[in-house]
Coordinates of C-alpha atoms (C1' of nucleotides) in Angstrom, one line a residue:
Chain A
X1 CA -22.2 -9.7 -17.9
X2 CA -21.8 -12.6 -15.4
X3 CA -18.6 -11.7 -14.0
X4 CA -18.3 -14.2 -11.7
X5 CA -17.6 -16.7 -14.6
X6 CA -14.0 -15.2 -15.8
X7 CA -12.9 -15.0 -12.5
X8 CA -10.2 -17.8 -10.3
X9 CA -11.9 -19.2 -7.4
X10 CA -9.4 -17.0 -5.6
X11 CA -10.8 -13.9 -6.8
X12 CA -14.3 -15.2 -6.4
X13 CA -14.6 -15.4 -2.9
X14 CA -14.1 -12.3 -1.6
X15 CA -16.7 -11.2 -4.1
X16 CA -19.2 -13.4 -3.1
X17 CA -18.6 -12.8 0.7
X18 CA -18.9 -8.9 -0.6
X19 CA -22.3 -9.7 -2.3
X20 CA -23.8 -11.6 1.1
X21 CA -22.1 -9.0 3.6
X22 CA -24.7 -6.3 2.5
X23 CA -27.2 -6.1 5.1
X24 CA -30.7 -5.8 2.5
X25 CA -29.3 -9.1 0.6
X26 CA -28.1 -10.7 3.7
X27 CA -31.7 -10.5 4.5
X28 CA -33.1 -11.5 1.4
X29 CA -30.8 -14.7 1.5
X30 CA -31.6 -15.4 4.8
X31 CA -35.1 -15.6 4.0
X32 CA -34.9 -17.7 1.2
X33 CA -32.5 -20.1 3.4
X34 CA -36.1 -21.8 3.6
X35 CA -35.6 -23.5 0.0
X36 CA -38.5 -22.0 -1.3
X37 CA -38.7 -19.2 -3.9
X38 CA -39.8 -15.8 -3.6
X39 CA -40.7 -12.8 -6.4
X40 CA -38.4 -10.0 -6.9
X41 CA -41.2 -7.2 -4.7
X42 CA -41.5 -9.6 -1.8
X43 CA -37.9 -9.6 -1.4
X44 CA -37.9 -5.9 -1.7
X45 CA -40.4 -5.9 1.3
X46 CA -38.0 -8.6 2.9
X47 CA -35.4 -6.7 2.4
X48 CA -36.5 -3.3 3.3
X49 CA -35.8 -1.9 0.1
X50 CA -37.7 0.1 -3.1
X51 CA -37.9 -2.4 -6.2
X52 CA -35.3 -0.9 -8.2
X53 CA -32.8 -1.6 -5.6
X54 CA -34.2 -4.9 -4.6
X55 CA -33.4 -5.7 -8.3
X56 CA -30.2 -4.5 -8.5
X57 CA -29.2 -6.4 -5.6
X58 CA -30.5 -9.7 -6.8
X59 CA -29.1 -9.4 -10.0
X60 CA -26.0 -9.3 -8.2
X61 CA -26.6 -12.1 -6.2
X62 CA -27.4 -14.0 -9.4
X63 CA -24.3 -12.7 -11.0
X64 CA -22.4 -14.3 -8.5
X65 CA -24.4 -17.6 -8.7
X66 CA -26.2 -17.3 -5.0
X67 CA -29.3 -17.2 -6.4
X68 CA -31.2 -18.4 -9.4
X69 CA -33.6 -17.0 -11.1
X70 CA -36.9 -18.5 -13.6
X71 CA -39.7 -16.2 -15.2
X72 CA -43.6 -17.7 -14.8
X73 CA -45.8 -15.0 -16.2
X74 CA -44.9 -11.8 -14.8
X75 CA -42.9 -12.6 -11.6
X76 CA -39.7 -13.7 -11.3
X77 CA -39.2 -16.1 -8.8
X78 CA -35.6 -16.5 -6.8
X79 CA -34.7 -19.3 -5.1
X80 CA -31.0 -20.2 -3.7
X81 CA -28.9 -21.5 -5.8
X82 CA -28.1 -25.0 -4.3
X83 CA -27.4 -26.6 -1.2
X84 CA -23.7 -25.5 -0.8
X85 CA -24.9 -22.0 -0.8
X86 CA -27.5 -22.7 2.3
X87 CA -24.2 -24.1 3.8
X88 CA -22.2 -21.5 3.7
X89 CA -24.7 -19.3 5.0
X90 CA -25.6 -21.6 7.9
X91 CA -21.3 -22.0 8.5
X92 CA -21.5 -17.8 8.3
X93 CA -24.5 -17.7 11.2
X94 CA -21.8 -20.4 13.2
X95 CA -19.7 -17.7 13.2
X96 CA -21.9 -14.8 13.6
X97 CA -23.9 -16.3 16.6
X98 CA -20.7 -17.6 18.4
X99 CA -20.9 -17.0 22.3
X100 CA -20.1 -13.5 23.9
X101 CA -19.5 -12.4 27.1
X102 CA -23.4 -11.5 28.6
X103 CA -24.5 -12.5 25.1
X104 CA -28.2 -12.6 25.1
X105 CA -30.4 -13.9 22.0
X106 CA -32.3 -11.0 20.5
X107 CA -33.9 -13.9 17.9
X108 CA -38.0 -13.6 18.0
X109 CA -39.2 -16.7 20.3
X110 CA -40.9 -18.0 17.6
X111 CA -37.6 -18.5 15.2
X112 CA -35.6 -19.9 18.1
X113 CA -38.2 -22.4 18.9
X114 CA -39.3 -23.9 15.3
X115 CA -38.0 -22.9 11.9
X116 CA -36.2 -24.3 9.3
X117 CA -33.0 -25.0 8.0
X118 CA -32.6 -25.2 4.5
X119 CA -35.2 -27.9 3.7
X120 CA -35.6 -29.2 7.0
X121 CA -36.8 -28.6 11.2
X122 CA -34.4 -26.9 13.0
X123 CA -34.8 -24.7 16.5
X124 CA -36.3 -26.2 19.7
X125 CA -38.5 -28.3 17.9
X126 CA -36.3 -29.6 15.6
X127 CA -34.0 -30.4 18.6
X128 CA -36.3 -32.0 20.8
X129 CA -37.1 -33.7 17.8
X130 CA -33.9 -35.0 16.8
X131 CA -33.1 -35.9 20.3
X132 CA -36.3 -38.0 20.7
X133 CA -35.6 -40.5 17.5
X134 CA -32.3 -41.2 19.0
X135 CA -34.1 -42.1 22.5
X136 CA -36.7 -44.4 20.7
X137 CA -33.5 -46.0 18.9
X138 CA -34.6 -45.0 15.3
X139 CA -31.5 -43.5 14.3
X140 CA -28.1 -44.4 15.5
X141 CA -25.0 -42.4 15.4
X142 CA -22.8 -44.7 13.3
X143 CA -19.7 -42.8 14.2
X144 CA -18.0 -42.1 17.5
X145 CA -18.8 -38.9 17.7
X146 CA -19.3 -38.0 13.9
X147 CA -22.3 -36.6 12.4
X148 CA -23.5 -39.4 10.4
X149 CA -26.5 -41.1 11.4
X150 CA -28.3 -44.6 10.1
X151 CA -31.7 -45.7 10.9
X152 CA -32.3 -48.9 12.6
X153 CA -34.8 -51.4 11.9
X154 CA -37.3 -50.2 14.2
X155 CA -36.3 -46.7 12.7
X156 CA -37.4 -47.8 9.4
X157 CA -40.6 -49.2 10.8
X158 CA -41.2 -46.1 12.2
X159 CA -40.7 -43.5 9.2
X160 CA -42.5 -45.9 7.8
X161 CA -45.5 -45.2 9.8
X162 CA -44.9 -41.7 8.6
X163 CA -45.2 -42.4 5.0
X164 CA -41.1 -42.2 4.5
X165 CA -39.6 -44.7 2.6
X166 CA -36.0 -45.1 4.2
X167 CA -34.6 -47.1 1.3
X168 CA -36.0 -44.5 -1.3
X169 CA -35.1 -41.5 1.0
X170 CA -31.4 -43.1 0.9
X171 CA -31.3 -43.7 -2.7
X172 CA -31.3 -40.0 -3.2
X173 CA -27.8 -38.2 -4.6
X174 CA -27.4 -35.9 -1.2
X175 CA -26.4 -37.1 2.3
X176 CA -28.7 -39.1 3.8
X177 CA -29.2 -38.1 7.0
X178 CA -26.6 -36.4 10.0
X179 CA -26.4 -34.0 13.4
X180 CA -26.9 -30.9 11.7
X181 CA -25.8 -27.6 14.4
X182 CA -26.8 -24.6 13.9
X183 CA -26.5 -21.6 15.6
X184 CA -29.6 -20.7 18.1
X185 CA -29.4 -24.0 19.5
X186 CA -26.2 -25.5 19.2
X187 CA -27.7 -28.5 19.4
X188 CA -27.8 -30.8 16.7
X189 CA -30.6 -31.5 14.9
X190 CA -31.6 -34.3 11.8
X191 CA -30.5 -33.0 8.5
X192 CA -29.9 -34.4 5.3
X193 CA -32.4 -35.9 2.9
X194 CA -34.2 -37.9 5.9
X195 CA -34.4 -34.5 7.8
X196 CA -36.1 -33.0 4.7
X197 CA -38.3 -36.3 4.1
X198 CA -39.8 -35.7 7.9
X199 CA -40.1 -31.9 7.5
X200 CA -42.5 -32.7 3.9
X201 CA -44.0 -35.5 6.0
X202 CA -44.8 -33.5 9.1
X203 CA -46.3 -30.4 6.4
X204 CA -48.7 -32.9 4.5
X205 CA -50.1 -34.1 7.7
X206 CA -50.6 -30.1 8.9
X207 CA -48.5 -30.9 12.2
X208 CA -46.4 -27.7 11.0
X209 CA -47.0 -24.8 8.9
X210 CA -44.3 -22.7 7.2
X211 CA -44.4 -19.0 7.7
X212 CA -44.6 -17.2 3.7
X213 CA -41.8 -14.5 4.9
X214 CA -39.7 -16.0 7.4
X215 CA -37.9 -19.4 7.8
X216 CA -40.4 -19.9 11.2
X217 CA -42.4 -23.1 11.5
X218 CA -45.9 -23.0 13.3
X219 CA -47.0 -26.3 14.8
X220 CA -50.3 -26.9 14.9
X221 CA -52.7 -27.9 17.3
X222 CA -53.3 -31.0 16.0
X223 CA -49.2 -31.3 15.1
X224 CA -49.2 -30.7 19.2
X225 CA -51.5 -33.2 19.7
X226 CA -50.0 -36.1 17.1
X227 CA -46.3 -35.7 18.4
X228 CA -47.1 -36.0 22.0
X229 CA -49.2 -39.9 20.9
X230 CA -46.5 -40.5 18.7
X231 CA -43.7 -39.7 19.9
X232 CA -44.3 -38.6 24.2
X233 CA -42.7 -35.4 22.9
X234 CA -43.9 -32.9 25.4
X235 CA -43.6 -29.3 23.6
Chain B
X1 CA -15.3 -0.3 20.1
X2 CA -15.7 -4.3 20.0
X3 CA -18.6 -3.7 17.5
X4 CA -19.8 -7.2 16.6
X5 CA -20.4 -8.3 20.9
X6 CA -22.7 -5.4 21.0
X7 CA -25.1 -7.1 17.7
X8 CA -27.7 -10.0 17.3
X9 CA -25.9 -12.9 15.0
X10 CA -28.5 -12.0 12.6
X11 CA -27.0 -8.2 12.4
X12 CA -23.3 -9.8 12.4
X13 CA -23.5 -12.0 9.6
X14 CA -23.4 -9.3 6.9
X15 CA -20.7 -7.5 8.7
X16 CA -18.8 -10.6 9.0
X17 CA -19.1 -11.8 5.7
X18 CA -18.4 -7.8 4.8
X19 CA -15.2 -7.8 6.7
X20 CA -14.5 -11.4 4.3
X21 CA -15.3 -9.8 1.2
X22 CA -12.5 -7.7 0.8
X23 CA -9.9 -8.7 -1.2
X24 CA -7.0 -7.8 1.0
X25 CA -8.4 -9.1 3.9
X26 CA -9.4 -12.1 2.0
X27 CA -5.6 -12.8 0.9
X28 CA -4.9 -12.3 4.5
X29 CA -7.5 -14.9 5.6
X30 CA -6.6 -17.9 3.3
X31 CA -3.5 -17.5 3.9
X32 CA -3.9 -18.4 7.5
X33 CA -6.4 -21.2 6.5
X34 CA -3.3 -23.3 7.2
X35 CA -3.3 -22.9 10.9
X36 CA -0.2 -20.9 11.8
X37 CA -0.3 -17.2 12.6
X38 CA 1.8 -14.9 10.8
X39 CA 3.0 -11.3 12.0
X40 CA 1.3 -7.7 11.1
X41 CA 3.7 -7.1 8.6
X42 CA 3.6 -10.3 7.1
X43 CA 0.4 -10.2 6.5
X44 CA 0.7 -6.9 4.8
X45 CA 3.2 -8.1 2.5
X46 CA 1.0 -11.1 1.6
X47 CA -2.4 -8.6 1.1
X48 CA -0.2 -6.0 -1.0
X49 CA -0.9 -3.1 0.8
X50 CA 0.9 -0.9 3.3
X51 CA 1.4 -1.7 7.2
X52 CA -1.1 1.3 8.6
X53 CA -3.9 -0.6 5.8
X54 CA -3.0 -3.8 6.9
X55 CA -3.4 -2.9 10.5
X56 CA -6.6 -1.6 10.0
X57 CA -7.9 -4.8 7.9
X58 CA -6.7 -6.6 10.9
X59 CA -8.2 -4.1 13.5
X60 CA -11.7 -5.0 11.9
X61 CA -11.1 -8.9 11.5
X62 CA -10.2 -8.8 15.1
X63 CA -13.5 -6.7 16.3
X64 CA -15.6 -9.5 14.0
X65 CA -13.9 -12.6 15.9
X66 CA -12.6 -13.6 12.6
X67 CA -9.2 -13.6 14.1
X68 CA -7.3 -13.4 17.6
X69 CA -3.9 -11.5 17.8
X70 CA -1.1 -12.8 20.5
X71 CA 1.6 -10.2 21.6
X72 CA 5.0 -11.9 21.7
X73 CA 7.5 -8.8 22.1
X74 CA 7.2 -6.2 19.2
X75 CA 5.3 -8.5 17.5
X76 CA 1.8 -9.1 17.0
X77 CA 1.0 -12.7 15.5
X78 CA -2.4 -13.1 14.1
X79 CA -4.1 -16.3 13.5
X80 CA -7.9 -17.3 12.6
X81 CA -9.7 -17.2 15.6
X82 CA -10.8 -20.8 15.5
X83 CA -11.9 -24.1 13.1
X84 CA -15.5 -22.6 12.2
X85 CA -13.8 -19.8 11.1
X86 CA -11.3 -21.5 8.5
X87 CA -14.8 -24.1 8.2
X88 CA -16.6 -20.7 6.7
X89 CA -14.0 -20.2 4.7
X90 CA -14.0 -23.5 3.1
X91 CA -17.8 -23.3 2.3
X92 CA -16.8 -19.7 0.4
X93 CA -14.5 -21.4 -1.2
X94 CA -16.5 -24.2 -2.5
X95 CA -19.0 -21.7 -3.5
X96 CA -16.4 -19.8 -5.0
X97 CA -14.8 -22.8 -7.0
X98 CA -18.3 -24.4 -8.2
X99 CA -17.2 -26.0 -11.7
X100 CA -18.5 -23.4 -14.3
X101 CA -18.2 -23.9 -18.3
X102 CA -14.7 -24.1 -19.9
X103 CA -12.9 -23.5 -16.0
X104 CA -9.4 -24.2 -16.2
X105 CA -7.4 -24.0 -13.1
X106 CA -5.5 -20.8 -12.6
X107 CA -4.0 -21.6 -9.3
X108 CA -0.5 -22.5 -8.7
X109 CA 0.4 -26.2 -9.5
X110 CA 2.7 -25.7 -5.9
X111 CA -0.4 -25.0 -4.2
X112 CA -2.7 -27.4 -6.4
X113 CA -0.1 -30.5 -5.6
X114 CA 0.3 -29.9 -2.2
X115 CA -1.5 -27.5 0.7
X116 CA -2.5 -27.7 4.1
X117 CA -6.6 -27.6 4.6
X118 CA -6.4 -25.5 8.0
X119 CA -4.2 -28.1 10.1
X120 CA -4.3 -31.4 7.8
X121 CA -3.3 -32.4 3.8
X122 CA -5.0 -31.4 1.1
X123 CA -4.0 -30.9 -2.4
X124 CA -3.3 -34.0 -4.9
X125 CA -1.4 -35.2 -2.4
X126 CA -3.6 -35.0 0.3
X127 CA -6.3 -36.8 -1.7
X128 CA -4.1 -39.6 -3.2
X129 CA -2.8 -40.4 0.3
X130 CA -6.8 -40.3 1.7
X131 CA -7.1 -42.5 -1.2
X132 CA -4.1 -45.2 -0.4
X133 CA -5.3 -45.4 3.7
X134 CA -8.9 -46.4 2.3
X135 CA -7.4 -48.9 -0.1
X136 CA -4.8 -50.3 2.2
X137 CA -7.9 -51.0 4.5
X138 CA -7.1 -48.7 7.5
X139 CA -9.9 -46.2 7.0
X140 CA -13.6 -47.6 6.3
X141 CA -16.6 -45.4 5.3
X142 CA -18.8 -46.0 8.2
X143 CA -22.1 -44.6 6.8
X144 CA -23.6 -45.2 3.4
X145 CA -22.0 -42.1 1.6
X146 CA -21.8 -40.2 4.9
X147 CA -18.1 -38.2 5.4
X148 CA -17.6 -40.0 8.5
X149 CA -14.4 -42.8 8.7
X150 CA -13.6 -44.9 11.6
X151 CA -10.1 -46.9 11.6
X152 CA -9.7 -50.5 11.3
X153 CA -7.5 -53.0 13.2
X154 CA -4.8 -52.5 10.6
X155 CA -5.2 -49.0 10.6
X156 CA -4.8 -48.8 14.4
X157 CA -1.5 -50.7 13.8
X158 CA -0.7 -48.6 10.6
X159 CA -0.7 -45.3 12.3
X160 CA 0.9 -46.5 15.5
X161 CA 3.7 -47.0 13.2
X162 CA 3.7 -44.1 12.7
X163 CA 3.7 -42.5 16.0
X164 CA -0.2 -42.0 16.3
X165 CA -2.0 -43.2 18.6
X166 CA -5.3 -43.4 17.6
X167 CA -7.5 -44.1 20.5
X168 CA -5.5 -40.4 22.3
X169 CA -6.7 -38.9 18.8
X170 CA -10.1 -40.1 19.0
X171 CA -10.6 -38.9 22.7
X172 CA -10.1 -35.3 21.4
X173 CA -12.8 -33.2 21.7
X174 CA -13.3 -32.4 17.8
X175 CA -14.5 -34.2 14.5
X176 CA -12.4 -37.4 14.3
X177 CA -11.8 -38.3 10.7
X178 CA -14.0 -37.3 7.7
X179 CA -13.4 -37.4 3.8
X180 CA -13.0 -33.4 3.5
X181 CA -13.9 -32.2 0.2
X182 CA -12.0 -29.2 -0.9
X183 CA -11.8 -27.1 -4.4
X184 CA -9.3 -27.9 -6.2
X185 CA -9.4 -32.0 -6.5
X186 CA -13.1 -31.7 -6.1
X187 CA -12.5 -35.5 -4.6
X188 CA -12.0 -36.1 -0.3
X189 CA -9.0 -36.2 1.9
X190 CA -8.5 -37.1 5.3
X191 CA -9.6 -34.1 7.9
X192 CA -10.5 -33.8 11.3
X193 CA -8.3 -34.9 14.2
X194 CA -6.9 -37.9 12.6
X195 CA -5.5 -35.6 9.5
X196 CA -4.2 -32.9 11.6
X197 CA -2.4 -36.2 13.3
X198 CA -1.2 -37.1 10.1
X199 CA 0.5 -33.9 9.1
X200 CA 2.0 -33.4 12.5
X201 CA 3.5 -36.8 12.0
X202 CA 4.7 -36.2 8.0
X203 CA 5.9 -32.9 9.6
X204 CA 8.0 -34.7 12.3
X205 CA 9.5 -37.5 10.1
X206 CA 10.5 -34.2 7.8
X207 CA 8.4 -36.1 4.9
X208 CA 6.8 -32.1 4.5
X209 CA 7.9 -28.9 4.8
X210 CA 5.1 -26.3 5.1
X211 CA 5.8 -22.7 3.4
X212 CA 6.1 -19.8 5.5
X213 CA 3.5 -17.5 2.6
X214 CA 1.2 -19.7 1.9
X215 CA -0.5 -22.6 2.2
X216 CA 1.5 -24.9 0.3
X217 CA 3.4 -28.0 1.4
X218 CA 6.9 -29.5 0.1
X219 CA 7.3 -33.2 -0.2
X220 CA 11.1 -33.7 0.5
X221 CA 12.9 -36.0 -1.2
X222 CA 12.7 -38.3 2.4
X223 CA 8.9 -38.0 2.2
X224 CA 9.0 -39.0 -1.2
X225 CA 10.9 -41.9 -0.5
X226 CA 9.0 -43.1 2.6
X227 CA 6.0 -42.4 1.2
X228 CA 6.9 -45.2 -2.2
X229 CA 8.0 -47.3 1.0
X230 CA 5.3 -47.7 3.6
X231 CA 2.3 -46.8 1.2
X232 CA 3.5 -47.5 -2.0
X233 CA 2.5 -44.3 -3.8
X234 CA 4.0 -42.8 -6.4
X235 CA 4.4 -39.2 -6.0
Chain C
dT1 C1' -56.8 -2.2 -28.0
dC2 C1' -56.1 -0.4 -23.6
dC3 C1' -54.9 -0.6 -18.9
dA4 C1' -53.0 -2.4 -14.5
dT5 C1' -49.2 -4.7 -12.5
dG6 C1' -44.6 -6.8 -11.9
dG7 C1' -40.1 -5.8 -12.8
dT8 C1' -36.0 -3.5 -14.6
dG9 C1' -32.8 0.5 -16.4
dT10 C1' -31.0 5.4 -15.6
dG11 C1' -29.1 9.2 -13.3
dA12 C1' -28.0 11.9 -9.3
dC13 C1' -26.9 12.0 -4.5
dT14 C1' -24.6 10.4 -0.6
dA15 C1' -22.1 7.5 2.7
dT16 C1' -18.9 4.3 3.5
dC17 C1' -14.4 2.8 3.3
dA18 C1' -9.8 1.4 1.3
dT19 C1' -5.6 3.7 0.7
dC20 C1' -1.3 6.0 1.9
dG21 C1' 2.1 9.5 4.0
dA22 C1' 3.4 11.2 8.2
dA23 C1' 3.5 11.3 12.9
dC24 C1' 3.4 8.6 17.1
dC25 C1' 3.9 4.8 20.6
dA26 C1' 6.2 0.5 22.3
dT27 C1' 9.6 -2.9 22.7
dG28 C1' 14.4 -4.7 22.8
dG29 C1' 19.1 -4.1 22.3
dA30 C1' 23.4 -1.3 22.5
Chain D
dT1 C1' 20.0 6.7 27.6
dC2 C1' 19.6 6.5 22.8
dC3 C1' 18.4 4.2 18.6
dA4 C1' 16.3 0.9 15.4
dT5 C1' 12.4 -1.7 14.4
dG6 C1' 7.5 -3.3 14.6
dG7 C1' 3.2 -1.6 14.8
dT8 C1' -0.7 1.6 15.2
dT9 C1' -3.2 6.2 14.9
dC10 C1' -4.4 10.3 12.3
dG11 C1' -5.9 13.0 8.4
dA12 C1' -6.8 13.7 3.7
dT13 C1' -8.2 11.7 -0.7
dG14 C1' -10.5 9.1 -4.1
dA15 C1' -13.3 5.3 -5.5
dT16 C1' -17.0 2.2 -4.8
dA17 C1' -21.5 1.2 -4.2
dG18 C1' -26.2 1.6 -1.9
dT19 C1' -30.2 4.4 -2.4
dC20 C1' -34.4 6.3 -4.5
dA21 C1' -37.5 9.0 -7.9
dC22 C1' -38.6 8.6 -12.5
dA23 C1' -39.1 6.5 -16.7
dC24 C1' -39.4 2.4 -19.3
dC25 C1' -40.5 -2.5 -20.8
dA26 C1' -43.2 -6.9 -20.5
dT27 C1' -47.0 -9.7 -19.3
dG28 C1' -51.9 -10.8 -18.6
dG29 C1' -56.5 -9.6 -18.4
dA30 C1' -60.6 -6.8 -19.9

DNA sequence: TCCATGGTGTGACTATCATCGAACCATGGA
DNA sequence: TCCATGGTTCGATGATAGTCACACCATGGA
């Protein structure tokens, strides 16, 4: 019974906000903001919830296309549906993390300071990051002030270095690459298919290592080590 | 009892997309994506319920920072509390509207033809005018495929024709000009500070009207005319 | 074939909340 | 001062939906 499919968009969306504004699936969402997929117990644990009602939620979120869902063996693995679904949930923690009076982050250190967004480095790191391409003049900020970014020729030279091919990264059917905000730092940091080329990058070389339940991001000693040579990033 | 400053962002954003996924309170919502506030009352007409309901939809929405209300006498005007907001509500919505099997539009062609996106054009006529200022040569697509426009010589010239002034418009602290994709046409029109120029100007020269109930926008038969005139569309 | 494990369906309980009528407060005008 | 109007608060009611224990189905390995 997929009712989402007989309903107008107008009817949809409140049903969809209804199906993320549950605080166990908020959570499980959150978690898979990451990109990755996860089995229907771990997002029970996620979630804080028994299995039965870990899979009644889910198949609530699938009913309402949030979330997919394929069988390997004898877990079922959910992952996010697409990329405009991590969007509205990153436009939703915009307006959740807005700034209060005396507000005062209660995020764990470790998320502020290095997680991901979607499919690519966000938080302090991600930042720092960002900020340090734009010093070394590998991106530039086509735009007056818009979020668009293109790489220059010593940019290219650069990813290059890295193992990213620019032109192939560009080729791909999503934005290339742009300030991306989110909400812990609201800072931008690089997103699009380039951010996501550096983030795979930066994991095959072991500079950074994703956390299985969270969207945190370890760097590693030798990650420490390899973005100070490379890039003077102090961190 | 201003429940949401008391929470982490991670604790609001199921309450907040809760307080969304309503459907009264949803009606109420997109029907100040346009920009404008409306009037307790109002607003309980346009969600179908009763005035003490609607005043406690709009007690909640207020405690979430989804909207701000204004005292102007007896009245109470409520509006969206800011552009991230009505930009959340455009991500649900493109959520909500993702193309499914056999979809035929259900909304009104009023609405379809011609609606304001928060403070700018949208609708059919939104995207055929976005449409015209590229291929008259006053916008260009600075990045590859990136959202981001920038205006030409003749576009500087074009608009000052029309009582913009472009370089004011640019200094504004906010998005200058992106395509903005919306549901219905599936296919970009002109947003950020440069659209919400636009419309104040179509406003001004009475080429518009704007309706009081929703978010649709009139083409008068001036507009119509001016519009064949200075861009050569056909409406 | 049997068993262990991952995952889902059922039914009962409970809490939340949307709803409205009626009463109440506040503003502006007569 | 009184009244009309806009708007909110209160209290009662009913529906929705989140929760878990238990039972059930499916897959993979022994």
């Amino acid at each position: 019974m997929d009712v989402a499919a007989q309903e107008t968009p107008d009817a949809a969306a409140p049903r969809i906000a209804a199906a993320i504004g549950e605080p166990a699936r908020a959570r499980m969402l959150y978690c898979l903001l990451d990109g990755r997929a996860r089995t229907s117990t771990e997002l029970a644990a996620i979630a804080g919830v028994t299995p039965p009602t870990a899979s009644a939620h889910l198949q609530r979120l699938t009913n309402h296309q949030l979330v997919t869902v394929t069988a390997q063996g004898r877990h079922r693995y959910y992952r996010l549906r697409d990329r405009r679904v991590a969007a509205l949930l990153e436009a939703l923690s915009v307006v959740a993390g807005r700034p209060r009076d005396a507000f005062v982050p209660r995020t764990p250190i470790r998320l502020r300071a290095a997680r991901t967004c979607y499919d690519h480095l966000a938080g302090t790191l991600g930042v720092s990051l960002h900020d340090r391409l734009m010093a070394l003049g590998w991106l530039s900020s086509s735009s007056k002030k818009g979020p668009a970014y293109d790489v220059t020729a010593a940019g290219i030279a650069g990813f290059a270095a890295l193992g990213i091919d620019v032109a192939a990264t560009r080729a791909l059917r999503r934005r290339f690459a742009f300030g991306c905000v989110d909400w812990s730092e609201r800072r931008p940091h690089l997103g699009g298919a380039l951010g996501a080329a550096l983030l795979e990058a930066a994991e095959q070389k072991k500079w950074v290592v994703r956390d299985l339940d969270s969207r945190a991001v370890e760097l590693t000693p030798r990650g420490r080590r390899d973005l100070l040579a490379r890039f003077g990033l102090e961190t």
